[in-house]
Tab-separated table of C-alpha atoms and ligand atoms in Angstrom:
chain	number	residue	atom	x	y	z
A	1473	UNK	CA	0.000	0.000	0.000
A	1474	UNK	CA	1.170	3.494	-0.731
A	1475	UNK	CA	2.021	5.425	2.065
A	1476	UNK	CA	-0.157	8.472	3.356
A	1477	UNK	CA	1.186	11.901	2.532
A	1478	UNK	CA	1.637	14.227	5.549
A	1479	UNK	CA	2.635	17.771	5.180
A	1480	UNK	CA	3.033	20.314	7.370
A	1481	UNK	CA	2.495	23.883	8.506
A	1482	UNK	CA	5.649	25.436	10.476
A	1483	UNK	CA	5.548	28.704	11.589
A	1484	UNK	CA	7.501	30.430	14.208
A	1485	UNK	CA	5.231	32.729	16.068
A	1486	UNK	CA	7.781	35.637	16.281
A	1487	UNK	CA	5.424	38.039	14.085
A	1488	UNK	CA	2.451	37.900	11.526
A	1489	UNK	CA	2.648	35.530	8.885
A	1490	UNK	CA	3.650	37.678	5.757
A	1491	UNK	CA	2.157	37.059	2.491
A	1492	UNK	CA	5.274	35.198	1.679
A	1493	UNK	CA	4.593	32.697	4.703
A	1494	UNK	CA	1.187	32.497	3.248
A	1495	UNK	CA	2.284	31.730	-0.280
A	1496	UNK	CA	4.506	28.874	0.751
A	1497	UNK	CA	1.394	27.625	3.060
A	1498	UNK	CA	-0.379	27.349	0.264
A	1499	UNK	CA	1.765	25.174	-1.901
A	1500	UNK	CA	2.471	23.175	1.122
A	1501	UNK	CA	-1.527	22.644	1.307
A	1502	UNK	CA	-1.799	22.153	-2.595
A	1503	UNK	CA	0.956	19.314	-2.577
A	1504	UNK	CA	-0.346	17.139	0.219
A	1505	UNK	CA	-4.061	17.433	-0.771
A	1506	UNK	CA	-3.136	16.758	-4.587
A	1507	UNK	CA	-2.309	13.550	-3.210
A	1508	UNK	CA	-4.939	13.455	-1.225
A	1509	UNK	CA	-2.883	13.890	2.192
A	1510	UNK	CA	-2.867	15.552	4.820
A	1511	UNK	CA	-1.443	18.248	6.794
A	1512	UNK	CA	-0.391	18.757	10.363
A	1513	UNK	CA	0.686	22.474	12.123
A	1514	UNK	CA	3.615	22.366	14.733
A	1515	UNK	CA	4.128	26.004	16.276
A	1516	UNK	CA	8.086	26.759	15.939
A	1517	UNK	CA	8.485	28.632	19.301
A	1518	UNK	CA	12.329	27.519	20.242
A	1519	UNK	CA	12.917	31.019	20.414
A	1520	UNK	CA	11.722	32.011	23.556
A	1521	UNK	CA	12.564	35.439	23.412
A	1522	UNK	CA	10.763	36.334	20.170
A	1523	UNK	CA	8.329	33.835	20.458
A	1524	UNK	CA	4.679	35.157	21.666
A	1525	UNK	CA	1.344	33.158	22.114
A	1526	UNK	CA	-0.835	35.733	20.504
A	1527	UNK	CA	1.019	35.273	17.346
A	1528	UNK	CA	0.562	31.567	17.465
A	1529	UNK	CA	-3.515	31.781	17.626
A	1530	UNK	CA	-3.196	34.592	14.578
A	1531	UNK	CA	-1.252	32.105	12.665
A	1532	UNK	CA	-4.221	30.088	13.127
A	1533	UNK	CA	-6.423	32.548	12.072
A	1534	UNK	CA	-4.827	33.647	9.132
A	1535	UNK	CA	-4.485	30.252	8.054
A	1536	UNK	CA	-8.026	29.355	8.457
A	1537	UNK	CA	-9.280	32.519	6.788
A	1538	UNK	CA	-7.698	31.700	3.519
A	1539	UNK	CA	-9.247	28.247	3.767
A	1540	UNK	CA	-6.026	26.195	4.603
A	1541	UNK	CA	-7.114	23.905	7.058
A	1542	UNK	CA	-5.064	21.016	9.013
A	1543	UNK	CA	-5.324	17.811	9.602
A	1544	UNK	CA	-4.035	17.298	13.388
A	1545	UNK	CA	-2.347	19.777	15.681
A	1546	UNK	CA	-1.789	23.152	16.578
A	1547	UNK	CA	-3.679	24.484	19.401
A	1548	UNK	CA	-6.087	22.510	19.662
A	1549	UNK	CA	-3.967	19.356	19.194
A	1550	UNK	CA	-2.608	20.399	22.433
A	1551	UNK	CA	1.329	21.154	24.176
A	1552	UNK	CA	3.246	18.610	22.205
A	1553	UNK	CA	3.063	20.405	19.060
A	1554	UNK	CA	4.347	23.123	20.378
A	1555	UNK	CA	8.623	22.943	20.239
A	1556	UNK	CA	8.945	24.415	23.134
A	1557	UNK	CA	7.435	21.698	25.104
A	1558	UNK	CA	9.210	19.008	23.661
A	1559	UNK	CA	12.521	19.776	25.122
A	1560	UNK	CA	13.067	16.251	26.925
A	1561	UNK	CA	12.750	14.836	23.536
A	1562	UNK	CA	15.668	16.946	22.133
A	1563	UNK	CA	17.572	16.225	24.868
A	1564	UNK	CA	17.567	12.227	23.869
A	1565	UNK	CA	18.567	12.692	20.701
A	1566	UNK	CA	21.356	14.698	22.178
A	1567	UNK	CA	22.266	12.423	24.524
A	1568	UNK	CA	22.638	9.528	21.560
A	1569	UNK	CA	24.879	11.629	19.246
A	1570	UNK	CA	26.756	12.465	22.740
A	1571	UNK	CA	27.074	9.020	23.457
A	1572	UNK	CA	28.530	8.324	19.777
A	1573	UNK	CA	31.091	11.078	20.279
A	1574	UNK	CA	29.400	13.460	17.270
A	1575	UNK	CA	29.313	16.401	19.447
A	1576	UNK	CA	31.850	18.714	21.232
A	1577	UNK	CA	31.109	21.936	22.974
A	1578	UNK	CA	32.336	25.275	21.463
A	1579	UNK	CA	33.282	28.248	23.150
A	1580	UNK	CA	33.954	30.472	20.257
A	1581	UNK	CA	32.128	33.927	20.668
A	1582	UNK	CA	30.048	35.385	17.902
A	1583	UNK	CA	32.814	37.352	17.341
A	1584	UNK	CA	35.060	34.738	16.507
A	1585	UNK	CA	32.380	33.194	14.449
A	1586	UNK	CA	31.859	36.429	12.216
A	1587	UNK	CA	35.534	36.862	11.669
A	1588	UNK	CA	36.056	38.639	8.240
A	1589	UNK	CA	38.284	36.018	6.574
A	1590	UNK	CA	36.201	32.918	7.570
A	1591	UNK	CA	34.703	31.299	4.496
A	1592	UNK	CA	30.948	31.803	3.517
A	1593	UNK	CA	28.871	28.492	3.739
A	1594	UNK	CA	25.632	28.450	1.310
A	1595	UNK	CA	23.502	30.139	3.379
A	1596	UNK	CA	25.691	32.859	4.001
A	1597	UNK	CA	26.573	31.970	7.893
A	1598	UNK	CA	30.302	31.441	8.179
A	1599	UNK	CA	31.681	28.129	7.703
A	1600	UNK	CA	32.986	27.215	11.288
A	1601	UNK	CA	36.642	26.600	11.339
A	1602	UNK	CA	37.067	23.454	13.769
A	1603	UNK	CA	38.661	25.363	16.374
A	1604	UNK	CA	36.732	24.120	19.322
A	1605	UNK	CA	36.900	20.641	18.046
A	1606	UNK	CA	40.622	20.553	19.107
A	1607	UNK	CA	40.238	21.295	22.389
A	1608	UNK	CA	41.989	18.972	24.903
A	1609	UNK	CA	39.470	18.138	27.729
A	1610	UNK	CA	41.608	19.994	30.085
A	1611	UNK	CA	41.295	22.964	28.060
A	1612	UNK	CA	37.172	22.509	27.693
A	1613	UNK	CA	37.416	22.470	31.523
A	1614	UNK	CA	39.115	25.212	31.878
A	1615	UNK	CA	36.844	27.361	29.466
A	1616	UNK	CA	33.760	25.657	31.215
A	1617	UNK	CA	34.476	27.555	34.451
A	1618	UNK	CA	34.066	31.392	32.330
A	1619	UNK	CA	31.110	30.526	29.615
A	1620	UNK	CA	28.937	27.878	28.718
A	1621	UNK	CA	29.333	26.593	26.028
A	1622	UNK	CA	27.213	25.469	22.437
A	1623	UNK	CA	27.089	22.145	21.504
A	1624	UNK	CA	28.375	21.414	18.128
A	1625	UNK	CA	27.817	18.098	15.522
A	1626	UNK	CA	30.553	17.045	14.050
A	1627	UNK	CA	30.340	16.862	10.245
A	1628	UNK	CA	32.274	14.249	7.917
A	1629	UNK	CA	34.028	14.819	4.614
A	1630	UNK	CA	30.762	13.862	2.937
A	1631	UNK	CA	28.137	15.530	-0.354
A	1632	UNK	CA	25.103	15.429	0.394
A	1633	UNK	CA	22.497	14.716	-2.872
A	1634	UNK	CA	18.647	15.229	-2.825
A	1635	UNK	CA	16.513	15.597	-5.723
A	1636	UNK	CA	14.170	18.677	-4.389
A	1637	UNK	CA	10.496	18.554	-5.807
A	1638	UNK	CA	11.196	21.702	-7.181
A	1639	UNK	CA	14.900	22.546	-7.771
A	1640	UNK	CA	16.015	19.498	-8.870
A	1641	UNK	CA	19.441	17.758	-7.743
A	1642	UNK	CA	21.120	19.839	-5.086
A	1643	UNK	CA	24.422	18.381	-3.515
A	1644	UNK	CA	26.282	20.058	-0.928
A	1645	UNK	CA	29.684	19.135	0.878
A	1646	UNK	CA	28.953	18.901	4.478
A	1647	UNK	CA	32.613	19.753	5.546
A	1648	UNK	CA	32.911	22.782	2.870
A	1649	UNK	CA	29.871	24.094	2.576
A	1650	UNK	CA	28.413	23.988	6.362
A	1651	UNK	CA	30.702	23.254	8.667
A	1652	UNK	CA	30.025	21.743	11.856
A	1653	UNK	CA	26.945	23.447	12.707
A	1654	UNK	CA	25.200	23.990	16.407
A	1655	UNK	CA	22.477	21.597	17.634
A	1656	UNK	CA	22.188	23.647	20.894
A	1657	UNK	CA	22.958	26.919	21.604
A	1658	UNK	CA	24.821	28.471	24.640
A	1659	UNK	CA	22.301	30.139	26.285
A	1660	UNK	CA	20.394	26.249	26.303
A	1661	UNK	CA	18.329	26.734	23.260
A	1662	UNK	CA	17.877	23.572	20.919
A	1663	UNK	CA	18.742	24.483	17.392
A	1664	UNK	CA	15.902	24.522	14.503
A	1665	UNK	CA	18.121	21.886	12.243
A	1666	UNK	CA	17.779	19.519	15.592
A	1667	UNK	CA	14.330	20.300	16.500
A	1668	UNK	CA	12.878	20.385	12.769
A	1669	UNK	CA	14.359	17.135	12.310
A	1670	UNK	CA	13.072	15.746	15.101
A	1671	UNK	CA	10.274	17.010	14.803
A	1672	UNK	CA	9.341	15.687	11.229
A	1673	UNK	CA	10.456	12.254	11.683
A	1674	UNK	CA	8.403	11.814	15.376
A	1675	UNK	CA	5.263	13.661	13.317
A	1676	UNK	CA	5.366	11.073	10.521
A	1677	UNK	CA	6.139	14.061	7.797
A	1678	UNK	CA	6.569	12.574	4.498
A	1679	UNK	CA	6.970	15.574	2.460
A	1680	UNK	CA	8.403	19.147	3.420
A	1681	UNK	CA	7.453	21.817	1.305
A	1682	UNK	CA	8.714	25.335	2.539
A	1683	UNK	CA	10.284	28.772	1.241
A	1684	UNK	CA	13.755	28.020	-1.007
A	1685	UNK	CA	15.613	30.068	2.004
A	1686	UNK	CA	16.142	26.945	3.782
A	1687	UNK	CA	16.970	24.797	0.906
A	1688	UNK	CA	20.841	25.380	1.749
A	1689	UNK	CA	19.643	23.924	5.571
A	1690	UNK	CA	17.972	20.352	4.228
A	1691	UNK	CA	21.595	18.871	3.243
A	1692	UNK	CA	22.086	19.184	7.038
A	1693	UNK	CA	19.039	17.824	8.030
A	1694	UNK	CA	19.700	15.023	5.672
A	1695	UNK	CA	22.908	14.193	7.352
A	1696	UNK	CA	20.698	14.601	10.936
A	1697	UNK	CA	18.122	11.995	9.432
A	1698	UNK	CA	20.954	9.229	8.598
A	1699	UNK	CA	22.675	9.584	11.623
A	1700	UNK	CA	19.090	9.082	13.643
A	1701	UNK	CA	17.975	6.449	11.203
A	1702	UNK	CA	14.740	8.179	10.716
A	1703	UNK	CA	12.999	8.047	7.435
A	1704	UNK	CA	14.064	10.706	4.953
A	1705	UNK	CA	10.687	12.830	4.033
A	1706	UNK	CA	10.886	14.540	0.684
A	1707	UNK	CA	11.400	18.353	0.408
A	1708	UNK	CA	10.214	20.585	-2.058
A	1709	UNK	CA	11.146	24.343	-1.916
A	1710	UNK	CA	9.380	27.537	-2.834
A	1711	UNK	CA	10.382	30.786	-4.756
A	1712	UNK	CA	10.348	33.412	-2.292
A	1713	UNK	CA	7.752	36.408	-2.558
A	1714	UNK	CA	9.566	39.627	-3.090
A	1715	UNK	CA	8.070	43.131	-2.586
A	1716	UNK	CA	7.968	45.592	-5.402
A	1717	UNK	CA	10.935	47.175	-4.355
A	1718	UNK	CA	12.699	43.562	-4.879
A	1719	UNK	CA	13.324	43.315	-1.515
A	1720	UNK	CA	12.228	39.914	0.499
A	1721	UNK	CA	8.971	40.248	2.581
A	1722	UNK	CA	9.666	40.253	6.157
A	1723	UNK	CA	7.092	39.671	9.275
A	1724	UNK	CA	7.266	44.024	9.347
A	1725	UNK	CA	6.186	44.709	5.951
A	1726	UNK	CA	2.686	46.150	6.973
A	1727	UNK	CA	1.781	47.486	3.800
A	1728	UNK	CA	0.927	44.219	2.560
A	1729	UNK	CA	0.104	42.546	5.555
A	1730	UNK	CA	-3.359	40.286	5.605
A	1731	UNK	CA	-5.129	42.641	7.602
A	1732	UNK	CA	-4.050	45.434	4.901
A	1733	UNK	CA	-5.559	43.235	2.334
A	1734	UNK	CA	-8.651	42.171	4.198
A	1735	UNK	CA	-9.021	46.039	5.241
A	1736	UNK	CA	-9.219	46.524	1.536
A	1737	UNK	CA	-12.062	43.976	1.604
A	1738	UNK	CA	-10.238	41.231	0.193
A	1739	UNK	CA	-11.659	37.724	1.107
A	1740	UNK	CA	-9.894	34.362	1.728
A	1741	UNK	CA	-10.292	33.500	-1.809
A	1742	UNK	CA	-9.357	36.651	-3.370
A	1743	UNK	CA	-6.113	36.258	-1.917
A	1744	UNK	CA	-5.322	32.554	-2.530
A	1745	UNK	CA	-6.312	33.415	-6.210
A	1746	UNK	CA	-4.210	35.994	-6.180
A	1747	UNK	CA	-1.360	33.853	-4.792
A	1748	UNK	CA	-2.282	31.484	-7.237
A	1749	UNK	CA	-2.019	33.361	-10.456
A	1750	UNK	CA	1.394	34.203	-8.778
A	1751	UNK	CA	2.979	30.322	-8.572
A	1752	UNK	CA	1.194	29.968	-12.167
A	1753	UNK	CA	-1.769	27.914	-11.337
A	1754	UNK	CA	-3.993	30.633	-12.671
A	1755	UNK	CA	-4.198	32.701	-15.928
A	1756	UNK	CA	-5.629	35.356	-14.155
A	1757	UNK	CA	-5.673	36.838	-10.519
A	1758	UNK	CA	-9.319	35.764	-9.728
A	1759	UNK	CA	-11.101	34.334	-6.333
A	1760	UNK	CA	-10.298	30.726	-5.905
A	1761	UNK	CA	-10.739	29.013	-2.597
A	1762	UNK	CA	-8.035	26.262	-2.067
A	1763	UNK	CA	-9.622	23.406	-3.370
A	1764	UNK	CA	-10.614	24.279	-6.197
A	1765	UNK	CA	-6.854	24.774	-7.004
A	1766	UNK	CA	-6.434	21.148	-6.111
A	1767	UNK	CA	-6.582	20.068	-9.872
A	1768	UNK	CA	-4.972	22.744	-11.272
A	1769	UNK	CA	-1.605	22.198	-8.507
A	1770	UNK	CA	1.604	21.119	-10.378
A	1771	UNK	CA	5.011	21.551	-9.440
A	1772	UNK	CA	5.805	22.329	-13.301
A	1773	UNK	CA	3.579	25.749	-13.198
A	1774	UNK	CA	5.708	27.136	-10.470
A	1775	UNK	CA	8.331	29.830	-11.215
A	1776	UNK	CA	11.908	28.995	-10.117
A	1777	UNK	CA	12.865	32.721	-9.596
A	1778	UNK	CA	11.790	34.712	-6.877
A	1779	UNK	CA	8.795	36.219	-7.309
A	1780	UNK	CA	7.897	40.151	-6.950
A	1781	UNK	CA	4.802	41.535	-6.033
A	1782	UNK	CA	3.054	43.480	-8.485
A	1783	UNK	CA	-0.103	45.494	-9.495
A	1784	UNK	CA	-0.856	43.611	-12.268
A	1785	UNK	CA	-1.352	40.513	-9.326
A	1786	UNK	CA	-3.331	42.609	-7.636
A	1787	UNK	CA	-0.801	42.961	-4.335
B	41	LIG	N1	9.685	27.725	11.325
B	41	LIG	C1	10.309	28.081	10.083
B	41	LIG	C2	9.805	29.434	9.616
B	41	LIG	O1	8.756	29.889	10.038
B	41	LIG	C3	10.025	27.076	8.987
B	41	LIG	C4	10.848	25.878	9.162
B	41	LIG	C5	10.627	24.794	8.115
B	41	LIG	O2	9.652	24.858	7.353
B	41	LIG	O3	11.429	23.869	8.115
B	41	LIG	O4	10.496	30.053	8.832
């Protein structure tokens, strides 16, 4: 038997969803209902600073007023899909890649970490240099005393291939292009490669679909998959939305916020149209509630490039 599609909704509750978040929600929606899947919502609140409740139930909202429904969790699923309540689950799979010798803690300083001459990994964070994986264990005790410390995963000589639903083969070296990257941070915070990993796999996730900024993150995730044994879902990335000005959206572009749009007297389905016509499923930007994009949803339709906002799509 063919096994159930389960996508998912991931936002971290730090602001508004932008239209950008929306647009990617969408396509998420479109590619686990053209299969006739499903979709599940886990609230991304591992940062505890930004992180608010308020924005967590407007996710909701927003979400529900374009018509994009889910399947299973968010609030009313209950604590567990929420990441901040699933700390002691982390914490195992911490405690197995400890236990394997794949971490080490680092004590390098941001910094260190930003110095000008370190090399750029793909996602434009510097590729770390090794330096704390050296360290003699009198020298980590020593160090231990003054700071604590972030926990770090070693990474092997290794590319990393994937065909992405969308982009097609992407390969990445692990050891050039990332780096060994942080799992937990030094003020305690789980990292979102661990916890979206984790995550995924314990949710049953078969397919991630999600904006093409964190396509350079899935080679690491990959790697985090193998080493856990979980099943690898399969990803799919999204163009980004860009405003007029070319610029990305970001959670403070108010202009073109929902509530601007709905203040315009927009409905649900004028805006899914609208983001429609934009990935290419429609000829025109016209209503369309969700499901009735359901037959029109193809991979194929949807622009590679970015994508800017324009009059002519109504935004
Ligand atoms: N929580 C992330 C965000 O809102 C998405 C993570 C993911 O889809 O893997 O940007």
């Amino acid at each position: 038997m063919e096994q159930k599609t389960i996508g998912r909704f991931a936002p971290s509750p730090s602001g508004r969803l932008h239209l950008g978040n929306l647009f990617c929600s969408l396509l998420a929606w479109l590619s686990a209902k053209s299969k006739g899947g499903e979709i599940l919502l886990r609230i991304e609140d591992l940062d505890r600073e930004r992180s608010r409740p308020e924005y967590a139930e407007q996710a909701e909202q927003d979400l529900a007023f374009l018509g994009l429904t889910w399947d299973e969790g968010g609030r009313a699923g209950g604590p567990g899909y929420f990441q901040a309540n699933r700390g002691e689950y982390y914490e195992e799979l911490l405690a197995q890649l400890a236990e394997r010798e794949l971490l080490y803690p680092c004590f390098c300083s941001r910094a260190e970490l930003h110095a000008a001459n370190a090399p750029h990994a793909s996602d434009g964070e510097a590729v770390y240099s090794g330096k704390c994986r050296k360290l003699s264990a009198a020298e980590v005790k020593e160090l231990s005393e003054r700071r604590s410390p972030a926990l770090r995963l070693k990474v092997p000589k290794e590319t990393i291939c994937f065909p992405d639903g969308h982009y097609g083969k992407i390969s990445q070296n692990l050891e050039r292009d990332c780096g060994d990257f942080i799992l937990r941070r030094s003020d305690g915070a789980f990292a979102y490669q661990l916890a979206v990993v984790a995550d995924d796999a314990a949710m049953g996730v078969t397919e991630v679909v999600r904006g093409r900024d964190l396509l350079s993150s899935t080679p690491r995730q990959i790697y985090l998959y193998r080493l856990f044994g979980f099943p690898v879902p399969e990803f799919a990335h999204t163009p980004l939305l860009l405003g007029p000005d070319g610029r990305r959206l970001s959670k403070r572009d108010r202009d073109i916020s929902l509530d601007a749009l709905r203040e315009k007297g927009l409905s649900g389905e004028d805006i899914t149209g609208r983001l429609a016509f934009l990935a290419g499923l429609l000829d025109r930007p016209e209503a369309a509630a969700p499901k009735e994009l359901i037959p029109l949803f193809s991979w194929d339709k949807v622009p590679k490039e970015d994508i800017r906002l324009s009059p002519e799509a109504g935004f």
